[in-house]
mmCIF file of C-alpha atoms in Angstrom:
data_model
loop_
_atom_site.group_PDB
_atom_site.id
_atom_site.type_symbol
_atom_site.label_atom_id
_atom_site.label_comp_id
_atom_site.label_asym_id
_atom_site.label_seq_id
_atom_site.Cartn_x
_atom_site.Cartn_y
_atom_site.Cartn_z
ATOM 1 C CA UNK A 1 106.013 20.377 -153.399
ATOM 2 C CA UNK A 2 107.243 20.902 -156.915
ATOM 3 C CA UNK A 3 110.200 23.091 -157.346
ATOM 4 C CA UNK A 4 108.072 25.983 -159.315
ATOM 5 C CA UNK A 5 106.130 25.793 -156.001
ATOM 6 C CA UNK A 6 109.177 25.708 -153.645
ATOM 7 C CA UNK A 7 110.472 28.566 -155.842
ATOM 8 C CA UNK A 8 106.741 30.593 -155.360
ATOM 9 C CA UNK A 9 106.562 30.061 -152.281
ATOM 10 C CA UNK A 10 110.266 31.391 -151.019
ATOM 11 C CA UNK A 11 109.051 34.429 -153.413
ATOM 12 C CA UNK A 12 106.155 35.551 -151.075
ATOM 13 C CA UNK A 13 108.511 35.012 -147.948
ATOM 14 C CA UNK A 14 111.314 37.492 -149.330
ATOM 15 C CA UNK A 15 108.622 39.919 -150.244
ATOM 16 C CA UNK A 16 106.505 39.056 -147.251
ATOM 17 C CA UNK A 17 109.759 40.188 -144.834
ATOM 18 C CA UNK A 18 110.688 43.096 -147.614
ATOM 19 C CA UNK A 19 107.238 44.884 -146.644
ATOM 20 C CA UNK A 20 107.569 44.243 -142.823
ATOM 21 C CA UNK A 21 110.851 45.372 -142.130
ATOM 22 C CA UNK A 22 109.874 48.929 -144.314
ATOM 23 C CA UNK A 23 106.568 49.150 -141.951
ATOM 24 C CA UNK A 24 105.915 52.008 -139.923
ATOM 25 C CA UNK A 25 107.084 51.102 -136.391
ATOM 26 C CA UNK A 26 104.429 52.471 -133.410
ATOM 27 C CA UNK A 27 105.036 54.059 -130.901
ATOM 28 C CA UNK A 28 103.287 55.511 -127.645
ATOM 29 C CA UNK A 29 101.878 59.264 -128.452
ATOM 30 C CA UNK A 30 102.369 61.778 -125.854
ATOM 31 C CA UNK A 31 100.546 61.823 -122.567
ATOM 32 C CA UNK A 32 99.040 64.355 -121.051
ATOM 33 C CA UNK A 33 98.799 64.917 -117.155
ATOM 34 C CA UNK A 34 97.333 67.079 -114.834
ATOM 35 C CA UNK A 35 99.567 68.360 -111.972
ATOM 36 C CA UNK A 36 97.898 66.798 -108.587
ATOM 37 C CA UNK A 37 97.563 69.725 -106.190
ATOM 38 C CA UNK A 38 97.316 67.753 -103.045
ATOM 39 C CA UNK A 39 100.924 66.315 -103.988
ATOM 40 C CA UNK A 40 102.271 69.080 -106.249
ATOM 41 C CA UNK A 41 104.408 71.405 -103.204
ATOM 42 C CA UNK A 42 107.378 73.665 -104.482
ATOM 43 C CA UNK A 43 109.463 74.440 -101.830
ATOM 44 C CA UNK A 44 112.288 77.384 -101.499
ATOM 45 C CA UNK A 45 115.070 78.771 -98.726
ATOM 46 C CA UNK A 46 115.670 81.768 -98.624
ATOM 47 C CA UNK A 47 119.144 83.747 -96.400
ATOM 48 C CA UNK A 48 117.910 85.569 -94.027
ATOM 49 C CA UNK A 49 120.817 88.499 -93.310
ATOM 50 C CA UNK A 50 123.615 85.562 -93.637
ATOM 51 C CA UNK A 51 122.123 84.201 -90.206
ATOM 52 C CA UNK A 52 119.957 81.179 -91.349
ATOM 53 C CA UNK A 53 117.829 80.344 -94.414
ATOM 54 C CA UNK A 54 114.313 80.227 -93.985
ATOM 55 C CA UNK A 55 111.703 77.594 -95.690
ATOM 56 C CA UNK A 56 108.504 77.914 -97.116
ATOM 57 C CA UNK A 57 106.631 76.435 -99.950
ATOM 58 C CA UNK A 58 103.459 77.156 -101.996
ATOM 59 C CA UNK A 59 100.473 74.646 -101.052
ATOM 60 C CA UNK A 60 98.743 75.603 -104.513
ATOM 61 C CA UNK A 61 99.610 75.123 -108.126
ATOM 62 C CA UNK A 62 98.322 73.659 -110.938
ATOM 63 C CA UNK A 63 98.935 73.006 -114.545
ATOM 64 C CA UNK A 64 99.542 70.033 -117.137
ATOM 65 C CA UNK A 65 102.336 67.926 -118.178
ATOM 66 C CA UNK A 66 103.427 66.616 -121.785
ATOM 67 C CA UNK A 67 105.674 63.644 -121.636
ATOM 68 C CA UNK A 68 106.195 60.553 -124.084
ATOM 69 C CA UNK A 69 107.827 57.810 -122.350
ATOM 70 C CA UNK A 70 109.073 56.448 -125.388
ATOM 71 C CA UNK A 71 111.399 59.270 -126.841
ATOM 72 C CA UNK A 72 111.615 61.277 -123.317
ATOM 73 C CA UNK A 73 110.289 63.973 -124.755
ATOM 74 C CA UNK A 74 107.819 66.227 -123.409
ATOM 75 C CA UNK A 75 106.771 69.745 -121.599
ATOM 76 C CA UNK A 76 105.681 71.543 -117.956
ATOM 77 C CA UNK A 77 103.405 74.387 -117.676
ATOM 78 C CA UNK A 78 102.721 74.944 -114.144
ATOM 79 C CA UNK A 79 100.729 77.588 -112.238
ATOM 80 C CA UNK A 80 101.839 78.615 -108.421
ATOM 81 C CA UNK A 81 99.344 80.817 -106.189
ATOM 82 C CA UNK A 82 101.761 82.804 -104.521
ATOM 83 C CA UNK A 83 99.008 84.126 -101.687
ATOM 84 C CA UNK A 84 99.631 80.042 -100.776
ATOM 85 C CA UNK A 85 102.702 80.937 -99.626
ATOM 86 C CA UNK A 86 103.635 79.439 -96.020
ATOM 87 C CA UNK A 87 106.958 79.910 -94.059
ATOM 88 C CA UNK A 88 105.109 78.480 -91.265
ATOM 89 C CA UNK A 89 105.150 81.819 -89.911
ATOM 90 C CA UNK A 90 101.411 84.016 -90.211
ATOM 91 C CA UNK A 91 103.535 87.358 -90.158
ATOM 92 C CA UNK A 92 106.015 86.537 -92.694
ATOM 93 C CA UNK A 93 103.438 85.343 -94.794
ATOM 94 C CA UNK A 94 101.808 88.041 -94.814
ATOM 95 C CA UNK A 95 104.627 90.477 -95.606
ATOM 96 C CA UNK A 96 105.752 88.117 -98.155
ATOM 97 C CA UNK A 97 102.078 88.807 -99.924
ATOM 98 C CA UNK A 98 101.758 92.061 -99.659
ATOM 99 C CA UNK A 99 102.742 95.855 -101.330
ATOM 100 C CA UNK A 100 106.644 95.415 -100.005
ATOM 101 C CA UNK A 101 107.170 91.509 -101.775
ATOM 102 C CA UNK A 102 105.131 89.605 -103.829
ATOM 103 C CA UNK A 103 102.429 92.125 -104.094
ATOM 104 C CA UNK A 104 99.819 89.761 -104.646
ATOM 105 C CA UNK A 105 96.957 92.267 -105.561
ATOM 106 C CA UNK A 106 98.520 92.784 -108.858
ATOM 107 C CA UNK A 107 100.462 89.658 -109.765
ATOM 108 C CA UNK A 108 98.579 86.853 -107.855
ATOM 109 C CA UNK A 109 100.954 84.070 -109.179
ATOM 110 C CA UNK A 110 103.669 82.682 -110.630
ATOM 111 C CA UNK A 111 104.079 80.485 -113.943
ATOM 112 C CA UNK A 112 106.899 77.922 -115.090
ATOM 113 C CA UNK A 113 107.623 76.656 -118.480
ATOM 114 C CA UNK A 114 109.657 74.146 -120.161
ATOM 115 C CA UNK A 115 110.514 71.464 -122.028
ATOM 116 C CA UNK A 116 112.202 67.962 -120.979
ATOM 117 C CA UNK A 117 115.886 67.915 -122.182
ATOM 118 C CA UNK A 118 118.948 65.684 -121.604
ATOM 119 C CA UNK A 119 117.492 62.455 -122.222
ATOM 120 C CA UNK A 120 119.864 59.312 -120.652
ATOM 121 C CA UNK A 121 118.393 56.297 -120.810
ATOM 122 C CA UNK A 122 115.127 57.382 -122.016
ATOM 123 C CA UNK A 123 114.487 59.596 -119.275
ATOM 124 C CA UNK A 124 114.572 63.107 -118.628
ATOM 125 C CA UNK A 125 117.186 64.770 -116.577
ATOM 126 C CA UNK A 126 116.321 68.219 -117.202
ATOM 127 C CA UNK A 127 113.690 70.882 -117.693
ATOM 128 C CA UNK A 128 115.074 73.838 -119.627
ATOM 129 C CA UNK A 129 112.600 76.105 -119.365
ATOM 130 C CA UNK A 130 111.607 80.121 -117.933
ATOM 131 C CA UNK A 131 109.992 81.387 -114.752
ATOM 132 C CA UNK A 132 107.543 84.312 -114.921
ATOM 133 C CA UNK A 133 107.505 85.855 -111.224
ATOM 134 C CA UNK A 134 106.614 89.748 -110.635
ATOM 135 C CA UNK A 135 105.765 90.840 -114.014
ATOM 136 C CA UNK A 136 109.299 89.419 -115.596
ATOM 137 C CA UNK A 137 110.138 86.224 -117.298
ATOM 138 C CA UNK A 138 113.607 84.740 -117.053
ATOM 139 C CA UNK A 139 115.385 81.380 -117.916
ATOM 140 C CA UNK A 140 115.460 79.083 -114.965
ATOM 141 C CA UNK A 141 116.457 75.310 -115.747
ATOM 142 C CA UNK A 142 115.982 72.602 -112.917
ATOM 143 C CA UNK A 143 117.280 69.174 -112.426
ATOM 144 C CA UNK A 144 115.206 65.993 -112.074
ATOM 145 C CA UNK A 145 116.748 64.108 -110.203
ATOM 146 C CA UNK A 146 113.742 61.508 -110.325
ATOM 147 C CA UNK A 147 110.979 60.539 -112.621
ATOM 148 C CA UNK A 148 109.004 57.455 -112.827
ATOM 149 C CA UNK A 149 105.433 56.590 -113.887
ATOM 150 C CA UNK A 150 103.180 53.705 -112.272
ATOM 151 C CA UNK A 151 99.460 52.613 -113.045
ATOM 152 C CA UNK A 152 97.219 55.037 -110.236
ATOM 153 C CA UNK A 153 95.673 52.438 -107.683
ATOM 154 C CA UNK A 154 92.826 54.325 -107.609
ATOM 155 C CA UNK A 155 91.799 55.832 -110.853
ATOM 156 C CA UNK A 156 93.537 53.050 -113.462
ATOM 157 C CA UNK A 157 95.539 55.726 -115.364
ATOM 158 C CA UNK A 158 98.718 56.255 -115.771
ATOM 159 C CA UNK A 159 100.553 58.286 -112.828
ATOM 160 C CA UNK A 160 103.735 60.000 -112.566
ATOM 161 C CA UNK A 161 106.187 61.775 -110.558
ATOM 162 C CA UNK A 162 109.401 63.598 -110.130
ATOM 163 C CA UNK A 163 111.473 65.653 -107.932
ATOM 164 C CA UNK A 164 113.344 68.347 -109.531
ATOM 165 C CA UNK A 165 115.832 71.080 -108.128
ATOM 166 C CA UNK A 166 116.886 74.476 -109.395
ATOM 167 C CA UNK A 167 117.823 78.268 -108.090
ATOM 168 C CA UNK A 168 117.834 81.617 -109.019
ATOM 169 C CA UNK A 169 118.362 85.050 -108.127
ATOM 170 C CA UNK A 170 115.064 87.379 -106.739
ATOM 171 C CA UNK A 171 116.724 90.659 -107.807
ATOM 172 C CA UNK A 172 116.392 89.643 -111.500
ATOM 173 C CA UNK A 173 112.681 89.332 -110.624
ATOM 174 C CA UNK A 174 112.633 93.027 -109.103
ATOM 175 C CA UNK A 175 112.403 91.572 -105.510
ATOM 176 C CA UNK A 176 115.591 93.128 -103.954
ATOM 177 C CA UNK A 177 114.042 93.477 -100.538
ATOM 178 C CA UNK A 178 116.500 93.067 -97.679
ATOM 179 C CA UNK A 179 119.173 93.128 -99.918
ATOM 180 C CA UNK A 180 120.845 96.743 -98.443
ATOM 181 C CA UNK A 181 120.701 94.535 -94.668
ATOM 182 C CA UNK A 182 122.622 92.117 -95.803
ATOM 183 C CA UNK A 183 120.682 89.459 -97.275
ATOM 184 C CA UNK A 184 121.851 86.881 -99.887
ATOM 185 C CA UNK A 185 119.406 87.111 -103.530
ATOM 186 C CA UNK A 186 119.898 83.508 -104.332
ATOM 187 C CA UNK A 187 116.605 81.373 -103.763
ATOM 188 C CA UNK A 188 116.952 77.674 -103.931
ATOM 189 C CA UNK A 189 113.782 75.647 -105.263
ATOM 190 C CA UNK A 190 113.324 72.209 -104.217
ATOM 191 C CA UNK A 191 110.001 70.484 -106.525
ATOM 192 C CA UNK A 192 108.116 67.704 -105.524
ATOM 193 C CA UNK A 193 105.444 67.087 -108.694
ATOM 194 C CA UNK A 194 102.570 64.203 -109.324
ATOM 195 C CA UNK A 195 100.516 64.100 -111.947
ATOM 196 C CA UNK A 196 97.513 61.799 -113.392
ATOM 197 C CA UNK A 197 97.044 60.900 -116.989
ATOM 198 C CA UNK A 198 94.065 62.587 -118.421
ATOM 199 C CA UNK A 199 90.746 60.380 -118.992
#
């Protein structure tokens, strides 16, 4: 090779590299899931008078989640059918539904929103977000303490899921019932949550 065509040819490489290294990098756009009902259960105790703390959970929610596993980023917006609610208990359920609680008639569920926060490792370890329950909406952040996202067996999308924690008080909700016998407001939420890339 002559030197003008050694000379040429190291040229094209310099501006060859100059162009790649200034290209757009890509990454993975957001994915959005739908919550899986059948494995989506929040769970909750509750004090009863200082005596115990009873469990329930609600066996019906839906909703979609936004997350890029890439940056971490990402969103919840979940639905909860509080007439779903089971303490295992018929009677308790019931009260828990009706005119004195929950008063299902005229505010049939409960909604949860929020956005992924606290990224280590390119994970979530937060949701900060707000809980609209009885008519009021307040902040209520919860913990993940695990997320992780596998190919479905089944339906060859994506699949995710994640247990999260968080608490809050009922009387900031305007459900102060039992609180004059001695009961405790603080509720405790435990989260279990899958979800299934959309088609």
């Amino acid at each position: 090779m002559t030197p003008q065509k050694t000379l040429s040819a190291l040229l094209a490489a310099v501006v060859l590299a100059s162009i790649t290294s200034f290209a757009p990098v890509a990454h993975a756009a957001p994915q959005t899931y739908d919550i899986e009902p059948t494995h989506t259960y929040p769970s909750f105790e509750a004090d009863h008078m200082g005596l115990s703390y009873w469990r329930g959970k609600l066996t019906k929610s839906t909703g979609t989640i936004v997350y890029d596993k890439a940056t971490g980023a990402g969103s919840v917006d979940v639905k909860m059918d509080l007439a779903s609610i089971d303490f295992g208990l018929p009677a308790m359920n019931a009260w828990a539904t009706g005119k004195d609680f929950f008063n299902v008639s005229q505010n049939p569920s409960a909604t949860y929103k929020g956005r992924f926060d606290a990224v280590k490792a390119g994970v979530p370890t937060q949701v900060t977000g707000e809980l609209t329950l009885n008519g009021k909406t307040r902040p209520l952040n919860l913990t993940i303490h695990q997320l992780k996202c596998i190919p479905h067996p089944l339906h060859k999308r994506d699949f995710c899921g994640a247990d999260a924690s968080g608490s809050f008080n009922r009387e900031d909700f305007g459900l102060a019932a039992g609180k004059d016998w001695g009961f405790k407001m603080d509720v405790n939420l435990r989260i279990q949550v899958e979800a299934v890339a959309k088609e």
